[in-house]
Amino acid sequence: MKTKLFYLLLITISILFISGLEYTKNQKIVQINKQIETLKTPMHFLFNIQYMFNKAMLTKDKKLQLQYINTAEFFTDMIKNSQVIKNFLEKEKIKIKQNKVNPTQDTKNLYEIIKHTAESQYLNILNSLDNLQKYKHVINQTFIFIDISIIVLSVLIIILLENKRHKNHLEEASFKDYLTDTYNRRKFYEIAASLPSDKTHSLIMLDIDHFKQINDNYGHDKGDFVLKEVADIIRHNIRKNDYIFRWGGEEFIILLKNTDLEGGMKVVEKLKNDIESHDFQGLKITSSFGICETNKITNDTLQKLDEALYESKRKGRNRITVA
């Protein structure tokens, strides 16, 4: 459940991050489009200036030349509805005379001034537009790459975490007894080897009394039920940092870390009473115990513990013997 919630949170964060990037990208595109629109008006104006003057000054048609000789009328028509054009003329310090001028001199000079300015500005604007379009393309490509990268990264994280979780699950399963959900002998030896020798620990061996008769008389399903119930009772009587191991058949070993014999006896006595008083679906179950105190678990330790357990059985079962 926690893993699914984490994956859901990861996907949600990725979606929100991508949405944020998309918003940022769109804002940048809007700004660029505004800049493009700002440049289009003077660009068209400058293009028209070139076109009109070229058409007027280079044509052999004298009437067409005379049509544009009145510079006041010519520019008044062009600028009356465009503040951008007015600003352009003011910026370039182009002054419009309010009377007809000599077509061979003044108009030609004005034409040369505007033609030179228009060509220069027109090329600059075209270059700016080209750069803005390229920048817009780069932004689009960059954000697409980032979006794809986030998605791929999120998927890779999920895959890696799933692989790790699966690996951990398989590793954990190799150390577990499937029926009782307790550790097995393999895990016992691993933990025993890692225990610090400067600490005292209590080791308990438990054997369910007359377990074979339970299987013979009530079937293996009933026997499995008893094993699981006993494991649960043990689990409720120990701390989180203690360990339960299914040693084999109806036997369990309990490791009480950093616990001396006195502390271990309190646990085993309560455990014995809880098993004896527990309702196993109409069955009365008891267990025999062996217990020892040790700072290092060896084969000799296990041998003495096993002997203590069988001493409890020999003396009548449902009892505790100290090794």
Short mmCIF file of C-alpha atoms in Angstrom, two decimals:
data_model
loop_
_atom_site.label_atom_id
_atom_site.label_comp_id
_atom_site.label_asym_id
_atom_site.label_seq_id
_atom_site.Cartn_x
_atom_site.Cartn_y
_atom_site.Cartn_z
CA MET A 1 0.00 0.00 0.00
CA LYS A 2 2.80 2.42 0.94
CA THR A 3 4.62 1.59 -2.33
CA LYS A 4 1.50 2.34 -4.41
CA LEU A 5 1.00 5.65 -2.60
CA PHE A 6 4.64 6.57 -3.26
CA TYR A 7 4.28 5.78 -6.98
CA LEU A 8 1.05 7.81 -7.13
CA LEU A 9 2.79 10.72 -5.41
CA LEU A 10 5.75 10.47 -7.82
CA ILE A 11 3.45 10.50 -10.86
CA THR A 12 1.43 13.43 -9.44
CA ILE A 13 4.60 15.46 -8.79
CA SER A 14 5.83 14.70 -12.33
CA ILE A 15 2.51 15.83 -13.85
CA LEU A 16 2.49 19.03 -11.78
CA PHE A 17 6.11 19.75 -12.71
CA ILE A 18 5.41 19.19 -16.41
CA SER A 19 2.32 21.42 -16.16
CA GLY A 20 4.46 24.12 -14.58
CA LEU A 21 7.02 23.81 -17.37
CA GLU A 22 4.27 23.99 -20.00
CA TYR A 23 2.91 27.16 -18.37
CA THR A 24 6.40 28.71 -18.33
CA LYS A 25 6.95 27.73 -21.96
CA ASN A 26 3.60 29.20 -23.04
CA GLN A 27 4.37 32.45 -21.21
CA LYS A 28 7.71 32.72 -23.04
CA ILE A 29 6.02 31.97 -26.38
CA VAL A 30 3.41 34.68 -25.69
CA GLN A 31 6.19 37.18 -24.96
CA ILE A 32 8.02 36.24 -28.16
CA ASN A 33 4.82 36.50 -30.22
CA LYS A 34 4.22 39.98 -28.79
CA GLN A 35 7.75 40.98 -29.81
CA ILE A 36 7.14 39.56 -33.27
CA GLU A 37 3.88 41.51 -33.64
CA THR A 38 5.63 44.66 -32.41
CA LEU A 39 8.21 44.30 -35.17
CA LYS A 40 5.77 43.49 -37.96
CA THR A 41 4.21 46.96 -38.24
CA PRO A 42 7.45 48.91 -38.75
CA MET A 43 8.69 46.09 -40.98
CA HIS A 44 5.68 46.48 -43.30
CA PHE A 45 6.02 50.23 -43.15
CA LEU A 46 9.67 50.13 -44.16
CA PHE A 47 8.91 47.68 -46.93
CA ASN A 48 6.21 50.01 -48.28
CA ILE A 49 8.60 52.96 -48.15
CA GLN A 50 11.10 51.08 -50.25
CA TYR A 51 8.41 49.94 -52.64
CA MET A 52 6.77 53.34 -53.06
CA PHE A 53 9.96 55.29 -53.49
CA ASN A 54 11.41 52.75 -55.86
CA LYS A 55 8.22 52.82 -57.85
CA ALA A 56 8.03 56.62 -57.87
CA MET A 57 11.67 57.52 -58.37
CA LEU A 58 12.80 54.80 -60.72
CA THR A 59 9.84 54.75 -63.08
CA LYS A 60 10.04 56.62 -66.34
CA ASP A 61 6.44 57.67 -65.88
CA LYS A 62 6.60 61.35 -64.94
CA LYS A 63 2.99 61.35 -63.78
CA LEU A 64 3.71 58.59 -61.30
CA GLN A 65 6.70 60.54 -60.00
CA LEU A 66 4.57 63.63 -59.51
CA GLN A 67 2.07 61.52 -57.54
CA TYR A 68 4.66 61.17 -54.74
CA ILE A 69 6.35 64.57 -54.98
CA ASN A 70 4.07 66.07 -52.34
CA THR A 71 5.84 64.48 -49.39
CA ALA A 72 3.46 65.96 -46.85
CA GLU A 73 0.48 64.23 -48.44
CA PHE A 74 2.43 61.02 -48.97
CA PHE A 75 3.52 60.66 -45.34
CA THR A 76 0.29 62.03 -43.90
CA ASP A 77 -1.61 59.20 -45.55
CA MET A 78 0.85 56.65 -44.21
CA ILE A 79 1.26 57.84 -40.63
CA LYS A 80 -2.12 59.23 -39.67
CA ASN A 81 -3.26 55.92 -38.14
CA SER A 82 0.10 54.55 -36.96
CA GLN A 83 1.86 55.72 -33.82
CA VAL A 84 4.60 53.16 -34.56
CA ILE A 85 5.40 54.94 -37.84
CA LYS A 86 5.39 58.32 -36.13
CA ASN A 87 7.81 57.02 -33.55
CA PHE A 88 10.02 55.62 -36.29
CA LEU A 89 10.21 58.93 -38.13
CA GLU A 90 10.94 60.80 -34.91
CA LYS A 91 13.61 58.29 -33.92
CA GLU A 92 15.34 58.55 -37.29
CA LYS A 93 14.93 62.37 -37.25
CA ILE A 94 13.17 62.41 -40.60
CA LYS A 95 11.26 65.68 -40.96
CA ILE A 96 8.40 66.05 -43.44
CA LYS A 97 8.13 69.38 -45.20
CA GLN A 98 4.63 70.77 -45.49
CA ASN A 99 4.98 72.05 -49.07
CA LYS A 100 5.67 70.68 -52.48
CA VAL A 101 9.36 70.16 -53.11
CA ASN A 102 11.60 70.02 -56.11
CA PRO A 103 11.21 66.52 -57.50
CA THR A 104 14.74 66.41 -58.76
CA GLN A 105 16.51 67.46 -55.59
CA ASP A 106 14.60 67.53 -52.24
CA THR A 107 12.47 64.50 -52.96
CA LYS A 108 15.50 62.60 -54.17
CA ASN A 109 17.46 63.52 -51.02
CA LEU A 110 14.54 62.50 -48.81
CA TYR A 111 14.25 59.30 -50.78
CA GLU A 112 17.92 58.49 -50.23
CA ILE A 113 17.66 59.16 -46.49
CA ILE A 114 14.56 57.04 -46.03
CA LYS A 115 15.76 54.37 -48.44
CA HIS A 116 19.03 53.95 -46.53
CA THR A 117 17.28 53.98 -43.16
CA ALA A 118 14.53 51.65 -44.35
CA GLU A 119 16.93 49.11 -45.79
CA SER A 120 19.01 49.08 -42.63
CA GLN A 121 16.01 48.86 -40.32
CA TYR A 122 14.26 46.32 -42.51
CA LEU A 123 17.25 43.99 -42.44
CA ASN A 124 17.60 44.43 -38.68
CA ILE A 125 13.94 43.63 -38.14
CA LEU A 126 14.11 40.61 -40.43
CA ASN A 127 17.14 39.41 -38.48
CA SER A 128 15.33 40.00 -35.18
CA LEU A 129 12.26 38.15 -36.42
CA ASP A 130 14.41 35.27 -37.59
CA ASN A 131 16.17 35.12 -34.22
CA LEU A 132 12.87 35.22 -32.35
CA GLN A 133 11.43 32.42 -34.47
CA LYS A 134 14.56 30.36 -33.86
CA TYR A 135 14.38 31.11 -30.14
CA LYS A 136 10.73 30.05 -30.08
CA HIS A 137 11.67 26.81 -31.82
CA VAL A 138 14.51 26.20 -29.34
CA ILE A 139 12.15 26.82 -26.41
CA ASN A 140 9.61 24.37 -27.82
CA GLN A 141 12.25 21.71 -28.42
CA THR A 142 13.87 22.28 -25.04
CA PHE A 143 10.63 21.98 -23.11
CA ILE A 144 9.59 18.91 -25.10
CA PHE A 145 12.94 17.33 -24.23
CA ILE A 146 12.51 18.26 -20.54
CA ASP A 147 8.95 16.86 -20.47
CA ILE A 148 10.05 13.59 -22.07
CA SER A 149 13.05 13.40 -19.73
CA ILE A 150 10.81 13.82 -16.67
CA ILE A 151 8.45 11.09 -17.90
CA VAL A 152 11.33 8.73 -18.72
CA LEU A 153 13.03 9.48 -15.39
CA SER A 154 9.80 8.83 -13.48
CA VAL A 155 9.29 5.52 -15.30
CA LEU A 156 12.91 4.51 -14.66
CA ILE A 157 12.59 5.36 -10.96
CA ILE A 158 9.44 3.23 -10.71
CA ILE A 159 11.12 0.35 -12.58
CA LEU A 160 14.24 0.53 -10.40
CA LEU A 161 12.20 0.69 -7.20
CA GLU A 162 10.02 -2.19 -8.35
CA ASN A 163 13.09 -4.27 -9.19
CA LYS A 164 14.62 -3.46 -5.82
CA ARG A 165 11.36 -4.26 -4.04
CA HIS A 166 11.06 -7.53 -5.95
CA LYS A 167 14.68 -8.41 -5.17
CA ASN A 168 14.16 -7.60 -1.48
CA HIS A 169 10.97 -9.65 -1.49
CA LEU A 170 12.76 -12.65 -2.98
CA GLU A 171 15.63 -12.25 -0.55
CA GLU A 172 13.22 -11.93 2.37
CA ALA A 173 11.28 -14.97 1.15
CA SER A 174 14.47 -17.03 1.13
CA PHE A 175 14.86 -16.30 4.85
CA LYS A 176 11.23 -16.86 5.80
CA ASP A 177 9.04 -19.81 6.72
CA TYR A 178 6.03 -19.43 4.45
CA LEU A 179 3.48 -21.00 6.80
CA THR A 180 4.21 -19.14 10.03
CA ASP A 181 5.82 -15.99 8.56
CA THR A 182 8.81 -16.45 10.87
CA TYR A 183 12.49 -16.66 9.98
CA ASN A 184 14.11 -19.99 9.08
CA ARG A 185 17.39 -21.67 10.06
CA ARG A 186 19.33 -19.91 7.33
CA LYS A 187 18.41 -16.52 8.77
CA PHE A 188 19.13 -17.78 12.29
CA TYR A 189 22.74 -18.57 11.48
CA GLU A 190 23.18 -15.23 9.71
CA ILE A 191 21.87 -13.26 12.69
CA ALA A 192 23.73 -15.43 15.21
CA ALA A 193 27.02 -14.67 13.44
CA SER A 194 26.37 -10.92 13.57
CA LEU A 195 25.52 -10.68 17.29
CA PRO A 196 27.98 -8.58 19.34
CA SER A 197 29.92 -10.77 21.78
CA ASP A 198 30.02 -8.06 24.45
CA LYS A 199 26.25 -8.30 24.97
CA THR A 200 24.21 -10.95 26.78
CA HIS A 201 21.28 -12.58 25.00
CA SER A 202 18.62 -15.11 25.93
CA LEU A 203 17.91 -18.02 23.63
CA ILE A 204 14.68 -20.03 23.95
CA MET A 205 13.74 -23.27 22.22
CA LEU A 206 10.04 -24.19 22.13
CA ASP A 207 8.42 -27.46 21.13
CA ILE A 208 4.63 -27.94 20.82
CA ASP A 209 3.64 -30.93 22.97
CA HIS A 210 2.05 -33.95 21.23
CA PHE A 211 2.01 -32.16 17.89
CA LYS A 212 2.14 -35.43 15.92
CA GLN A 213 -1.11 -36.51 17.56
CA ILE A 214 -2.77 -33.27 16.45
CA ASN A 215 -1.83 -34.00 12.83
CA ASP A 216 -2.85 -37.65 13.11
CA ASN A 217 -6.18 -37.00 14.85
CA TYR A 218 -7.29 -33.73 13.26
CA GLY A 219 -5.36 -33.51 10.00
CA HIS A 220 -2.52 -31.36 8.75
CA ASP A 221 -4.74 -28.32 8.24
CA LYS A 222 -5.42 -28.28 11.96
CA GLY A 223 -1.73 -28.76 12.62
CA ASP A 224 -0.89 -25.81 10.37
CA PHE A 225 -3.45 -23.69 12.21
CA VAL A 226 -1.84 -24.53 15.56
CA LEU A 227 1.62 -23.63 14.24
CA LYS A 228 0.42 -20.24 12.99
CA GLU A 229 -1.41 -19.50 16.25
CA VAL A 230 1.65 -20.37 18.34
CA ALA A 231 3.80 -18.13 16.11
CA ASP A 232 1.34 -15.26 16.65
CA ILE A 233 1.38 -15.78 20.42
CA ILE A 234 5.19 -15.66 20.42
CA ARG A 235 5.11 -12.53 18.26
CA HIS A 236 2.87 -10.76 20.75
CA ASN A 237 5.19 -11.60 23.65
CA ILE A 238 8.49 -10.29 22.27
CA ARG A 239 9.88 -6.92 21.21
CA LYS A 240 10.31 -5.66 17.68
CA ASN A 241 14.08 -6.15 17.82
CA ASP A 242 13.76 -9.79 18.93
CA TYR A 243 13.55 -12.72 16.52
CA ILE A 244 11.43 -15.85 15.98
CA PHE A 245 12.72 -18.79 13.95
CA ARG A 246 10.89 -21.92 12.91
CA TRP A 247 13.54 -24.49 13.68
CA GLY A 248 11.76 -27.43 12.11
CA GLY A 249 8.44 -29.25 12.43
CA GLU A 250 6.83 -28.03 15.66
CA GLU A 251 9.97 -26.39 17.08
CA PHE A 252 10.69 -22.66 17.33
CA ILE A 253 13.73 -20.73 18.55
CA ILE A 254 13.33 -17.25 20.07
CA LEU A 255 16.24 -14.81 20.32
CA LEU A 256 15.82 -12.08 22.94
CA LYS A 257 18.57 -9.56 22.21
CA ASN A 258 20.39 -7.81 25.05
CA THR A 259 18.38 -9.80 27.60
CA ASP A 260 19.85 -11.72 30.53
CA LEU A 261 18.48 -14.99 31.91
CA GLU A 262 16.23 -13.26 34.44
CA GLY A 263 14.59 -11.18 31.71
CA GLY A 264 14.34 -14.21 29.45
CA MET A 265 12.59 -16.25 32.16
CA LYS A 266 9.88 -13.60 32.51
CA VAL A 267 9.18 -13.80 28.79
CA VAL A 268 9.20 -17.60 28.58
CA GLU A 269 6.94 -18.02 31.62
CA LYS A 270 4.34 -15.66 30.18
CA LEU A 271 4.64 -17.36 26.81
CA LYS A 272 4.06 -20.78 28.37
CA ASN A 273 0.94 -19.53 30.18
CA ASP A 274 -0.45 -17.74 27.12
CA ILE A 275 -0.15 -20.87 24.96
CA GLU A 276 -1.71 -23.04 27.63
CA SER A 277 -4.69 -20.69 28.09
CA HIS A 278 -5.24 -19.97 24.39
CA ASP A 279 -8.28 -21.40 22.60
CA PHE A 280 -7.04 -23.35 19.57
CA GLN A 281 -10.57 -23.92 18.21
CA GLY A 282 -11.48 -26.30 20.99
CA LEU A 283 -8.02 -27.84 21.41
CA LYS A 284 -5.84 -27.49 24.50
CA ILE A 285 -2.22 -27.00 23.53
CA THR A 286 0.88 -26.87 25.72
CA SER A 287 4.57 -26.40 24.96
CA SER A 288 7.90 -27.38 26.45
CA PHE A 289 10.84 -24.96 26.71
CA GLY A 290 14.59 -24.83 27.04
CA ILE A 291 16.33 -21.53 27.80
CA CYS A 292 19.91 -20.32 28.13
CA GLU A 293 21.88 -17.11 28.48
CA THR A 294 24.75 -16.55 26.04
CA ASN A 295 26.93 -13.87 24.46
CA LYS A 296 27.91 -16.06 21.51
CA ILE A 297 25.76 -18.65 19.78
CA THR A 298 27.69 -21.78 18.81
CA ASN A 299 26.81 -25.38 18.00
CA ASP A 300 27.59 -26.19 21.62
CA THR A 301 25.04 -23.56 22.72
CA LEU A 302 22.38 -25.11 20.50
CA GLN A 303 23.23 -28.60 21.77
CA LYS A 304 22.76 -27.53 25.40
CA LEU A 305 19.52 -25.73 24.54
CA ASP A 306 18.19 -28.82 22.79
CA GLU A 307 19.08 -30.98 25.79
CA ALA A 308 17.26 -28.55 28.12
CA LEU A 309 14.15 -28.75 25.92
CA TYR A 310 14.09 -32.53 25.96
CA GLU A 311 14.64 -32.50 29.70
CA SER A 312 11.37 -30.54 29.95
CA LYS A 313 9.65 -33.16 27.81
CA ARG A 314 11.14 -36.01 29.81
CA LYS A 315 9.86 -34.48 33.05
CA GLY A 316 6.28 -34.33 31.78
CA ARG A 317 6.12 -31.49 29.21
CA ASN A 318 4.57 -28.03 29.61
CA ARG A 319 7.55 -26.83 31.60
CA ILE A 320 10.76 -24.76 31.35
CA THR A 321 14.33 -26.03 31.80
CA VAL A 322 17.41 -23.79 32.03
CA ALA A 323 20.43 -25.04 30.08
#
